[in-house]
CSV table of C-alpha atoms in Angstrom, one decimal:
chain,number,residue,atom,x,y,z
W,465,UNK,CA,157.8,-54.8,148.7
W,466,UNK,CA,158.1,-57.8,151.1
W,467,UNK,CA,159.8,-55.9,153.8
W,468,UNK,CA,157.6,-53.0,153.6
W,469,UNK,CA,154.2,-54.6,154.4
W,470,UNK,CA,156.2,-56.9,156.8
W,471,UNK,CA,156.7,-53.7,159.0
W,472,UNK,CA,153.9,-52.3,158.1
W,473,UNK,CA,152.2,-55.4,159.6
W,474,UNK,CA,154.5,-55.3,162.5
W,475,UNK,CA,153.4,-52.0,163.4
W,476,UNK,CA,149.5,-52.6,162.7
W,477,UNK,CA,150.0,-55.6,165.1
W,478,UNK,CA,151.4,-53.4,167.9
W,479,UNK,CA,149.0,-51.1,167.5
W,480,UNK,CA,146.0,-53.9,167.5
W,481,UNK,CA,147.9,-55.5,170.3
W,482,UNK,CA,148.0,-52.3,172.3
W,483,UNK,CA,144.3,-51.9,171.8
W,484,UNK,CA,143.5,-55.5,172.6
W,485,UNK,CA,145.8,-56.0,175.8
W,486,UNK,CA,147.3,-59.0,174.8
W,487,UNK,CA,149.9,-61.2,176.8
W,488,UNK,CA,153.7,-60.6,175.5
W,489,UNK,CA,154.9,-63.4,173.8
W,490,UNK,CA,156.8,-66.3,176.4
W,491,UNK,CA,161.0,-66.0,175.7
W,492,UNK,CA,162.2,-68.9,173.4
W,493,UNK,CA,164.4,-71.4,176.5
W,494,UNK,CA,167.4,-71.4,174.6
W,495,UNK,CA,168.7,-67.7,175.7
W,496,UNK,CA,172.6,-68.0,175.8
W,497,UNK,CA,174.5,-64.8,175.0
W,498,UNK,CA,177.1,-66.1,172.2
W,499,UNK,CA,178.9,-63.5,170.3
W,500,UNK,CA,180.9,-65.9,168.8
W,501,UNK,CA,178.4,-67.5,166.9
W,502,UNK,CA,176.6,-63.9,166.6
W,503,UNK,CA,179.5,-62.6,164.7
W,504,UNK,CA,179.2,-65.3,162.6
W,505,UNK,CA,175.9,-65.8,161.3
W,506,UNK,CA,175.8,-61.5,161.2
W,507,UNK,CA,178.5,-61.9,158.5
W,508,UNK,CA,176.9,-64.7,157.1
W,509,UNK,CA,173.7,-62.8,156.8
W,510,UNK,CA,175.3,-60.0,155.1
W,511,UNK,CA,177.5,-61.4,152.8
W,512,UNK,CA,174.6,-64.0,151.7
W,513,UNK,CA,172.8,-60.8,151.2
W,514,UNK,CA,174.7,-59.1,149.1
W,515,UNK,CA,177.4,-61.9,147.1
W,516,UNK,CA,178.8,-59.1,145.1
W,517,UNK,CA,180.6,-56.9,147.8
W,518,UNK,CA,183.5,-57.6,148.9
W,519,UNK,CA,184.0,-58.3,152.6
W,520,UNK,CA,186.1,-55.5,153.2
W,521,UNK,CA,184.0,-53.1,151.3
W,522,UNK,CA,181.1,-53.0,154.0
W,523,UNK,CA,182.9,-49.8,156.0
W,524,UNK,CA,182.0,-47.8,153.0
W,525,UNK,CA,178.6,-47.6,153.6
W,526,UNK,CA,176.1,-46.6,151.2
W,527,UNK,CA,179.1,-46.5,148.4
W,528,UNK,CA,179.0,-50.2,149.1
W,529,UNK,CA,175.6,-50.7,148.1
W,530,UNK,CA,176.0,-50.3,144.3
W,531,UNK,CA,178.9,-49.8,141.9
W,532,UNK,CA,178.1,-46.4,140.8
W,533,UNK,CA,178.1,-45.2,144.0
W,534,UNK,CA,181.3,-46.9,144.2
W,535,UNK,CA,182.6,-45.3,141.8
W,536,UNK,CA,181.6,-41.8,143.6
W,537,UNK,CA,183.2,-42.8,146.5
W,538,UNK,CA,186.7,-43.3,144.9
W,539,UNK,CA,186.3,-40.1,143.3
W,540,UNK,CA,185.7,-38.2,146.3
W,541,UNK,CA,188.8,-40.1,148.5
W,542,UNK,CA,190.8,-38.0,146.2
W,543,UNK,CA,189.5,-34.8,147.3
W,544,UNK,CA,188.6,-36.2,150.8
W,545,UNK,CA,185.9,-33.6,152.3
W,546,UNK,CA,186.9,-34.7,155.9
W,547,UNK,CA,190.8,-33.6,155.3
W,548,UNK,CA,190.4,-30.4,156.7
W,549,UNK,CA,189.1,-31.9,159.9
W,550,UNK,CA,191.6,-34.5,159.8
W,551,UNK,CA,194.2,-31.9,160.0
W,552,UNK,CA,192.3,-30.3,162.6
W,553,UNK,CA,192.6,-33.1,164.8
W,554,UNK,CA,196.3,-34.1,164.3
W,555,UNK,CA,197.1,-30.6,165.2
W,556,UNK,CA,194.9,-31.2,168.0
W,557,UNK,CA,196.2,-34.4,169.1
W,558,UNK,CA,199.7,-33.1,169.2
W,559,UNK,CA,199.2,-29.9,171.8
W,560,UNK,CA,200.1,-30.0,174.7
W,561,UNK,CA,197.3,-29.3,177.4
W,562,UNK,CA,198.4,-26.7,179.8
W,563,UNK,CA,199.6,-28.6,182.3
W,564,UNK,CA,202.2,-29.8,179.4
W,565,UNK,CA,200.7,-33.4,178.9
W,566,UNK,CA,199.1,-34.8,175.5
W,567,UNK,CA,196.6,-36.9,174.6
W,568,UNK,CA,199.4,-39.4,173.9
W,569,UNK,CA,199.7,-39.7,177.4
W,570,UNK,CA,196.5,-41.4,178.1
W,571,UNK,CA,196.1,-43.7,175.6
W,572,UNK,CA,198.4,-47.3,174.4
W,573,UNK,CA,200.7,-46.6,172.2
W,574,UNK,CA,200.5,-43.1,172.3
W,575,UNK,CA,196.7,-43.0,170.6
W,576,UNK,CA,198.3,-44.0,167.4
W,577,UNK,CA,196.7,-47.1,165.5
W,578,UNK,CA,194.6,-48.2,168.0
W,579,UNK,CA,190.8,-47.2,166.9
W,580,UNK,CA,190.1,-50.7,166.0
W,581,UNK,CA,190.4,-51.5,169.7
W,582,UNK,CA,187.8,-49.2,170.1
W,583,UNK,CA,185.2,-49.5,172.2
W,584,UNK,CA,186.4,-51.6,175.5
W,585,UNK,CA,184.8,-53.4,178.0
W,586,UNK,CA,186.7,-51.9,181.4
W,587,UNK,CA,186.4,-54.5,184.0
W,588,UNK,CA,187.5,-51.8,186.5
W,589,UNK,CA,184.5,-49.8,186.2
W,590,UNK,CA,182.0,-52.5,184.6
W,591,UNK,CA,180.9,-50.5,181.6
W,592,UNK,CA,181.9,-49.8,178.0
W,593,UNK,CA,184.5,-47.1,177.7
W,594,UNK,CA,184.2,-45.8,173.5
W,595,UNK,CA,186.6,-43.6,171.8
W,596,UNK,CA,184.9,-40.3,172.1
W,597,UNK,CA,183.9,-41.1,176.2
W,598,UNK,CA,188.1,-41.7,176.5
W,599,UNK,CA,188.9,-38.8,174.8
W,600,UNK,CA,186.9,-36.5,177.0
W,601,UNK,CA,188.0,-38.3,180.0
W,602,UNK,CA,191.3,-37.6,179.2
W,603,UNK,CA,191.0,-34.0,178.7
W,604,UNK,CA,189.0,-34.0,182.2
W,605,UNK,CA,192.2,-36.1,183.9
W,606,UNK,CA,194.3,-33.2,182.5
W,607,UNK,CA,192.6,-30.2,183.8
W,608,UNK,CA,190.6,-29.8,180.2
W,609,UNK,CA,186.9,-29.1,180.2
W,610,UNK,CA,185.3,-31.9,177.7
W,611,UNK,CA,184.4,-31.0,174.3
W,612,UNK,CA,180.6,-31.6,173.4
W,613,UNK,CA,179.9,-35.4,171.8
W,614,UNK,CA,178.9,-34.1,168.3
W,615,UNK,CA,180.5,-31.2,167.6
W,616,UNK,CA,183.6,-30.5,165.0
W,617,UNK,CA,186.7,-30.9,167.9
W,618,UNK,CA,185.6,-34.3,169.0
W,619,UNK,CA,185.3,-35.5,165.5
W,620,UNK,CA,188.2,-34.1,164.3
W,621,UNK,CA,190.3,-35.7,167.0
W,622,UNK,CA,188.7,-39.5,166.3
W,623,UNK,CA,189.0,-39.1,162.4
W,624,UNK,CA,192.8,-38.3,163.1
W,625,UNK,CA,192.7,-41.1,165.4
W,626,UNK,CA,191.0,-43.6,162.8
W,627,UNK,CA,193.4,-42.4,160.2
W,628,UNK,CA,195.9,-43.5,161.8
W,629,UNK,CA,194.5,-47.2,162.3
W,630,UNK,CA,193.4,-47.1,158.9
W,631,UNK,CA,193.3,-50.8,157.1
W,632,UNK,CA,193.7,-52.4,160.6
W,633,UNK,CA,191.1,-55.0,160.8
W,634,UNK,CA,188.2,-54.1,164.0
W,635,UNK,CA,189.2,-55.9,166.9
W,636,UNK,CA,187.0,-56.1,169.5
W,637,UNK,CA,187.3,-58.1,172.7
W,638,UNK,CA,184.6,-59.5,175.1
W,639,UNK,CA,186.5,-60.4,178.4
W,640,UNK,CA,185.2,-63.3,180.6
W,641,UNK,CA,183.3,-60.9,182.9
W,642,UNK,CA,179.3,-61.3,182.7
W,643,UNK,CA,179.4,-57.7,183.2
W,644,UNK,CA,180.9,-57.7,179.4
W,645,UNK,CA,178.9,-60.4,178.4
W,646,UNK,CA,175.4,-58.4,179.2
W,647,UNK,CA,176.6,-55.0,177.6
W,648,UNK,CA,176.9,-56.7,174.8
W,649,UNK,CA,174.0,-58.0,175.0
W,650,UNK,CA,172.3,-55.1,176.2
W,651,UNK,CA,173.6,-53.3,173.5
W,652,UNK,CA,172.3,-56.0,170.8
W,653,UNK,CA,168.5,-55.5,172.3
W,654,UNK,CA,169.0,-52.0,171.8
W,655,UNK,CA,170.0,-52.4,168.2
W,656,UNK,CA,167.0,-54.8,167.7
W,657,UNK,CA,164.5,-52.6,169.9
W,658,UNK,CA,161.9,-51.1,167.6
W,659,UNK,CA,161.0,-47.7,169.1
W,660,UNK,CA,159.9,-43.8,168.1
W,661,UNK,CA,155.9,-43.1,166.5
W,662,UNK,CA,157.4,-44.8,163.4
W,663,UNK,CA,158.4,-48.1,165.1
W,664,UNK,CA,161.7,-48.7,163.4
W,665,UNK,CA,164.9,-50.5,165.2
W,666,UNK,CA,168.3,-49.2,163.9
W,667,UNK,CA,168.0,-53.4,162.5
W,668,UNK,CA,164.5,-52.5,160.4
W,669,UNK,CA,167.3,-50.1,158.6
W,670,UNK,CA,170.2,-51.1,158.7
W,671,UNK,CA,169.6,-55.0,158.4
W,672,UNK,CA,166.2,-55.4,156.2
W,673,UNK,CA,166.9,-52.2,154.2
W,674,UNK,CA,170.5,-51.4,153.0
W,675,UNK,CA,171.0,-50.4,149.8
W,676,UNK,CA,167.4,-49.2,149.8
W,677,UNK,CA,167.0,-45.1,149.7
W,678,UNK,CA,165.2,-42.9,152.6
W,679,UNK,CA,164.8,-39.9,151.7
W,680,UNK,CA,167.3,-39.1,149.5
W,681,UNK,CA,170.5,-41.6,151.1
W,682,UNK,CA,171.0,-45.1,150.8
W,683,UNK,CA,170.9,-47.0,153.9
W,684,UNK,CA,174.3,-48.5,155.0
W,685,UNK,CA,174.9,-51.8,155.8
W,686,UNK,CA,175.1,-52.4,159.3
W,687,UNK,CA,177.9,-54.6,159.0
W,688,UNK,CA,181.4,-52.0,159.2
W,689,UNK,CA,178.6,-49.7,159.9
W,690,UNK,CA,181.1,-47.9,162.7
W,691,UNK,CA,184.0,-48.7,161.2
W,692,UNK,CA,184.3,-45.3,158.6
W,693,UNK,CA,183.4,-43.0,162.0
W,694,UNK,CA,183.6,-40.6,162.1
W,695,UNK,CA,181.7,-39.0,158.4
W,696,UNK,CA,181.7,-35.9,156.6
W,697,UNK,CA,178.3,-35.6,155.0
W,698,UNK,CA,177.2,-33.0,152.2
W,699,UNK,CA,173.9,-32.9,154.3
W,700,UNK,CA,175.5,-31.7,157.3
W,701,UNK,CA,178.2,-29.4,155.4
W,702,UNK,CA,180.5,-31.0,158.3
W,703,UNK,CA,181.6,-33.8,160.5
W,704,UNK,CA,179.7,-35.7,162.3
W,705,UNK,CA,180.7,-38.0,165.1
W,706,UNK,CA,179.4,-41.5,166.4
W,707,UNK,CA,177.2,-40.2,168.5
W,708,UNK,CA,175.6,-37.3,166.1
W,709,UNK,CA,175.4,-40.5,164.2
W,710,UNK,CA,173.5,-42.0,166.8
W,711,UNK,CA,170.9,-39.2,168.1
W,712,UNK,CA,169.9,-38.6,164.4
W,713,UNK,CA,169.0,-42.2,163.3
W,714,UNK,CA,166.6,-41.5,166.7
W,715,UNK,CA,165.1,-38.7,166.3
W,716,UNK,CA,164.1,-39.5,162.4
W,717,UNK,CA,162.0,-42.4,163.3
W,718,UNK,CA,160.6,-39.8,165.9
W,719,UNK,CA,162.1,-41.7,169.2
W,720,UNK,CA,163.5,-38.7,171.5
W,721,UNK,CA,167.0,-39.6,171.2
W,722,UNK,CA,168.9,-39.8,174.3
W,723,UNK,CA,172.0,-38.3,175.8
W,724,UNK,CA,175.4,-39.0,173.5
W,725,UNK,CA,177.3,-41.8,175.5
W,726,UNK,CA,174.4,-42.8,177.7
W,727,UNK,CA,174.9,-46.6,178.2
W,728,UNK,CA,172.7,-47.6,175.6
W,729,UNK,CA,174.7,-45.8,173.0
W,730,UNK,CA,177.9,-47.2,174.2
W,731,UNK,CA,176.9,-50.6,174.3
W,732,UNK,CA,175.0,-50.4,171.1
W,733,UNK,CA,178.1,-49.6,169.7
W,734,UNK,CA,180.0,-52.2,171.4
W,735,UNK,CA,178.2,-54.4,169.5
W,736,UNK,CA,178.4,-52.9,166.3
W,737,UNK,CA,182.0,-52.7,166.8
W,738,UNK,CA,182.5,-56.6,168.0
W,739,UNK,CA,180.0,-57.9,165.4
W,740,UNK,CA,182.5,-55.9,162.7
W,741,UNK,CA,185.0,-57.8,164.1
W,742,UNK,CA,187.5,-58.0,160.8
W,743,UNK,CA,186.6,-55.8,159.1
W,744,UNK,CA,189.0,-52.4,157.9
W,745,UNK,CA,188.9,-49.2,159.8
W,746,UNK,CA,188.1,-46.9,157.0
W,747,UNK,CA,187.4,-43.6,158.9
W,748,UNK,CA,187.4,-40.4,158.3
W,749,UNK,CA,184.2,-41.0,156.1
W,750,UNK,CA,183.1,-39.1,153.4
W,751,UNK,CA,179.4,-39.7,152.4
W,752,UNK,CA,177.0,-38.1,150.1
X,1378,UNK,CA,161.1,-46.6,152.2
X,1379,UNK,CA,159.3,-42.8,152.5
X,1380,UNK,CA,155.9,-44.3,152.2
X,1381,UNK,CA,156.7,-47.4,154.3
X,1382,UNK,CA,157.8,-44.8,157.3
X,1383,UNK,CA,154.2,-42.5,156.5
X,1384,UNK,CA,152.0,-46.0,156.7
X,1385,UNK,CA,153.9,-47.1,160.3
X,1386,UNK,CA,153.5,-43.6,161.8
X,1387,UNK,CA,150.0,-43.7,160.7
X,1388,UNK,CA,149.0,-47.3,162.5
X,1389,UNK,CA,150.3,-45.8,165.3
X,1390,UNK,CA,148.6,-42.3,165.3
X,1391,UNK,CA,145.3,-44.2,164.5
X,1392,UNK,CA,146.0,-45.8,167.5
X,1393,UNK,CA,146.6,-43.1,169.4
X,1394,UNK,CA,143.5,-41.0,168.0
X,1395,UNK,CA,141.4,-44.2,169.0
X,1396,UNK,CA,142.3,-43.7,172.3
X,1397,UNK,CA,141.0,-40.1,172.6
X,1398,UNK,CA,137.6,-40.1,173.7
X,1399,UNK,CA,135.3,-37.8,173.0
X,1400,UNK,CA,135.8,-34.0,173.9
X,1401,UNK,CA,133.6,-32.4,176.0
X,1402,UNK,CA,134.2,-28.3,176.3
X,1403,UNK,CA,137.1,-27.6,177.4
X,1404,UNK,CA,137.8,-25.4,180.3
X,1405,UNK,CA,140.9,-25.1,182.2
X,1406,UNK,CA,140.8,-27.0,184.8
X,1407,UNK,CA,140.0,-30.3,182.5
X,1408,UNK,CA,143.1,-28.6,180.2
X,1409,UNK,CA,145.4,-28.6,183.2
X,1410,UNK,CA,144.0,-32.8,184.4
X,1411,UNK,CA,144.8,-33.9,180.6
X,1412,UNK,CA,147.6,-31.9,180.4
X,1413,UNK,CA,149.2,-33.2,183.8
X,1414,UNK,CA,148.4,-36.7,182.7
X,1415,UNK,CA,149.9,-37.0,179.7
X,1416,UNK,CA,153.1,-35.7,181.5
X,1417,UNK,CA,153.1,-38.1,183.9
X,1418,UNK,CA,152.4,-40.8,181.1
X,1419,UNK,CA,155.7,-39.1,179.0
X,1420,UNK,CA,157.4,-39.4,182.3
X,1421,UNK,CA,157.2,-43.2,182.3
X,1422,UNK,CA,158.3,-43.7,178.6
X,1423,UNK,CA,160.7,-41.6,179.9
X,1424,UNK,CA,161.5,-43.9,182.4
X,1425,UNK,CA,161.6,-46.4,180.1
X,1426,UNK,CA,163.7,-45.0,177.5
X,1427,UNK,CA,161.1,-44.6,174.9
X,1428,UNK,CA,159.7,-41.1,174.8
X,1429,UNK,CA,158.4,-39.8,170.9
X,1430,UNK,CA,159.7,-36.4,169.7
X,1431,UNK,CA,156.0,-36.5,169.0
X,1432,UNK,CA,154.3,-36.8,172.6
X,1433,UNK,CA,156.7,-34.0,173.5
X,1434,UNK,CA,155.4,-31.4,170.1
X,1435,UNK,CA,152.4,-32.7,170.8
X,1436,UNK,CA,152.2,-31.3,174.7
X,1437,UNK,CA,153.8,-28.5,173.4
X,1438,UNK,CA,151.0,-27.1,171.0
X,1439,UNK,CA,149.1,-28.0,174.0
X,1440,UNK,CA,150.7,-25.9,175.8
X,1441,UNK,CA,150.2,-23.1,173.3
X,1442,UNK,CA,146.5,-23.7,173.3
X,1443,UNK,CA,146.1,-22.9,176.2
X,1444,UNK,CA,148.4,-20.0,176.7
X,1445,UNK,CA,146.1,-18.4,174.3
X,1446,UNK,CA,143.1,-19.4,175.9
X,1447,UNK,CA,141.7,-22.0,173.7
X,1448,UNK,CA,141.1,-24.9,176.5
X,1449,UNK,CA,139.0,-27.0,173.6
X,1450,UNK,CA,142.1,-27.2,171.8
X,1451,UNK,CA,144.7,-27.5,174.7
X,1452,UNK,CA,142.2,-30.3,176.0
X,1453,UNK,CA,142.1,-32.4,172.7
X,1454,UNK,CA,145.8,-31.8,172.1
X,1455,UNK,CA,146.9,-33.2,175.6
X,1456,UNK,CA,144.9,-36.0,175.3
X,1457,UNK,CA,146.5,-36.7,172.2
X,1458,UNK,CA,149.9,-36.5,173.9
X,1459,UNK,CA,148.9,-38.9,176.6
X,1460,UNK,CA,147.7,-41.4,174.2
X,1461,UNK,CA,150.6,-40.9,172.4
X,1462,UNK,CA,153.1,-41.1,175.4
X,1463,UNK,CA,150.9,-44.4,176.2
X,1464,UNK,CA,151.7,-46.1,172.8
X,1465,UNK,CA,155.4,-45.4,173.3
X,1466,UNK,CA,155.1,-47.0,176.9
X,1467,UNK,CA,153.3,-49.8,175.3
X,1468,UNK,CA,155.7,-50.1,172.9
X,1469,UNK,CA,158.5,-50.0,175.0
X,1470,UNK,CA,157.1,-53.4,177.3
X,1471,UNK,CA,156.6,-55.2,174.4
X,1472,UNK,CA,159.6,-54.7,172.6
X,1473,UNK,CA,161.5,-56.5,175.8
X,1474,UNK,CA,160.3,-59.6,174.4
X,1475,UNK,CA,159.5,-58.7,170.9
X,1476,UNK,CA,162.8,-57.4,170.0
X,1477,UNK,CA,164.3,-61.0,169.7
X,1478,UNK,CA,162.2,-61.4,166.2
X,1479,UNK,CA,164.2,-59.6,164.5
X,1480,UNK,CA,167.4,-60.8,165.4
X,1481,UNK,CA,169.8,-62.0,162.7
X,1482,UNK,CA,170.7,-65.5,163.8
């Protein structure tokens, strides 16, 4: 395969250059941060790549990738695996704290149908604020200690949360602030950044490889790659949040992965999120 | 996709065995050099974001080694780690420019 011996000369070159001590390569002059036209040609890229799926169809991940796993992934949304947890989290999401508030009270429109808007630049405090960071920051306003980043309450309080936006197309804004402007782009390095012994980026993946198997999964697309977050997996026999998400696709390619909502998580995900721009919310996810 | 991940993993551990000289016996005072410079070479990737789960098994069978007493093998298994924490730092600086290849345009 082309992309195999690409990386396989990619890594060989690192390796040769590491032995060698050679210069890094000079920065191209023409360096503007444009999401606009990032979006774009990210689309493009994908949908040139794959002329058989439809648009909206990229949030279902690997069931995207081929029609019989399509045709899985239908038949699984009527037993959804995640239901339990979606339950879970709506009866979450509805009790009161103990000093009588809800999480209603800290989000816009009382947390319902808002995921898309999901994560946020906050001009207040200059960094990306995701779903999971304003969850736990709401149960810390209230009195609440927060619940652990990858563990079954906080996904089961963002898959109720997602449900509820369901179908509402990923809307992500970057505010004129060029505090915004290099998150995103911060977070875009990070997604590109090959790192670990194996010397993968979450792009070598998730760009060059979807629809090709690891192991025994099919790589998802990274286009709508957040949008069906938070997933059940058989693999897990559970839920698994953003950030579980996150720390795994690390620690597989051998890279210690680093703390759940760290910056480089949350603006890693800003970008996913703003180059998704469009697409469905899908989540709760089921996968295989 | 399997085999792709073995080959990268093996450039790079090729790289990092190249980088381990030659072993003289080990005793514990050249254990306890290697072993607190690869830490401090783990403690720049770290500082640069980059550390490998396999630097850190790496210091840890070190570690072992020499818990039971065999500095020859605690000797060659930090050095390992500190040319392995050293490819990661590598890797790390070069990616700052390098990353840019890859980018979907």
């Amino acid at each position: 395969m082309k992309l195999r011996s690409a990386i396989f000369l990619a890594s060989a070159t690192i390796a040769l250059a590491a032995l060698t001590l050679a210069g890094a390569p000079l920065l191209a002059a023409d360096d503007k941060i444009d999401p606009v036209a990032d979006a774009k040609a990210f689309q493009k890229f994908f949908r040139d790549k794959f002329p058989k799926v439809k648009f909206e169809d990229f949030v279902n991940g690997p069931y995207s990738m081929n029609e019989d796993l399509y045709r899985q992934w239908q038949e699984k949304e009527q037993f959804p695996p995640y239901e339990f947890s979606l339950e879970m989290g709506k009866e979450m999401f509805s009790k009161p704290f103990k000093n009588g508030k809800t999480y209603a009270d800290c989000f816009p429109n009382g947390g319902i149908g808002i995921r898309q808007n999901y994560p946020y630049f906050d001009e207040k405090e200059g960094k990306v604020i995701t779903l999971e960071l304003a969850l736990n920051r709401c149960r810390e306003a209230n009195g609440e200690p927060p619940y652990s980043y990858v563990k079954d309450e906080m996904a089961a309080l963002t898959a109720y949360m997602a449900f509820t936006s369901r179908g509402k197309p990923m809307d992500i804004k970057i505010p004129n602030d060029p505090r915004a402007l290099a998150a995103y782009e911060n977070g875009k390095e990070y997604f590109y950044t090959r790192r670990g012994q194996l010397n993968f980026s979450c792009a070598t993946c998730h760009v060059q490889s979807p629809g090709e198997r690891i192991r025994a999964e099919v790589l998802a697309p990274a286009l709508g790659i957040v949008n069906a977050m938070p997933i059940y997996r058989s693999e897990w026999s559970g839920m698994g949040t953003t950030s579980r998400r996150f720390t795994t696709c690390n620690s597989q390619i051998r890279a210690v992965p680093l703390s759940p909502q760290d910056d480089e998580y949350r603006n890693v995900e800003y970008y996913l999120s703003y180059v998704s721009n469009g697409l469905p919310i899908s989540g709760p996810g089921a996968r295989p | 996709m399997r085999n792709l991940m073995q080959k990268s993993a093996l450039v790079l551990s090729l790289f990092a065995a190249g980088a381990v000289p030659a072993l003289a016996a080990g005793s514990e005072d050249e254990f306890k050099a290697a072993y607190a410079a690869a830490e401090a070479a783990n403690k720049e990737a770290g500082k640069l974001r980059n550390q490998w789960t396999t630097t850190a098994n790496t210091l840890a069978a070190a570690k072992k080694a020499a818990d039971a007493g065999d500095f020859d093998k605690a000797t060659a298994s930090a050095k390992e780690a500190e040319a392995l924490a050293k490819a990661s730092i590598f890797q790390a600086t070069s990616e700052k420019t390098r990353w840019k290849d890859l980018e979907v345009r």
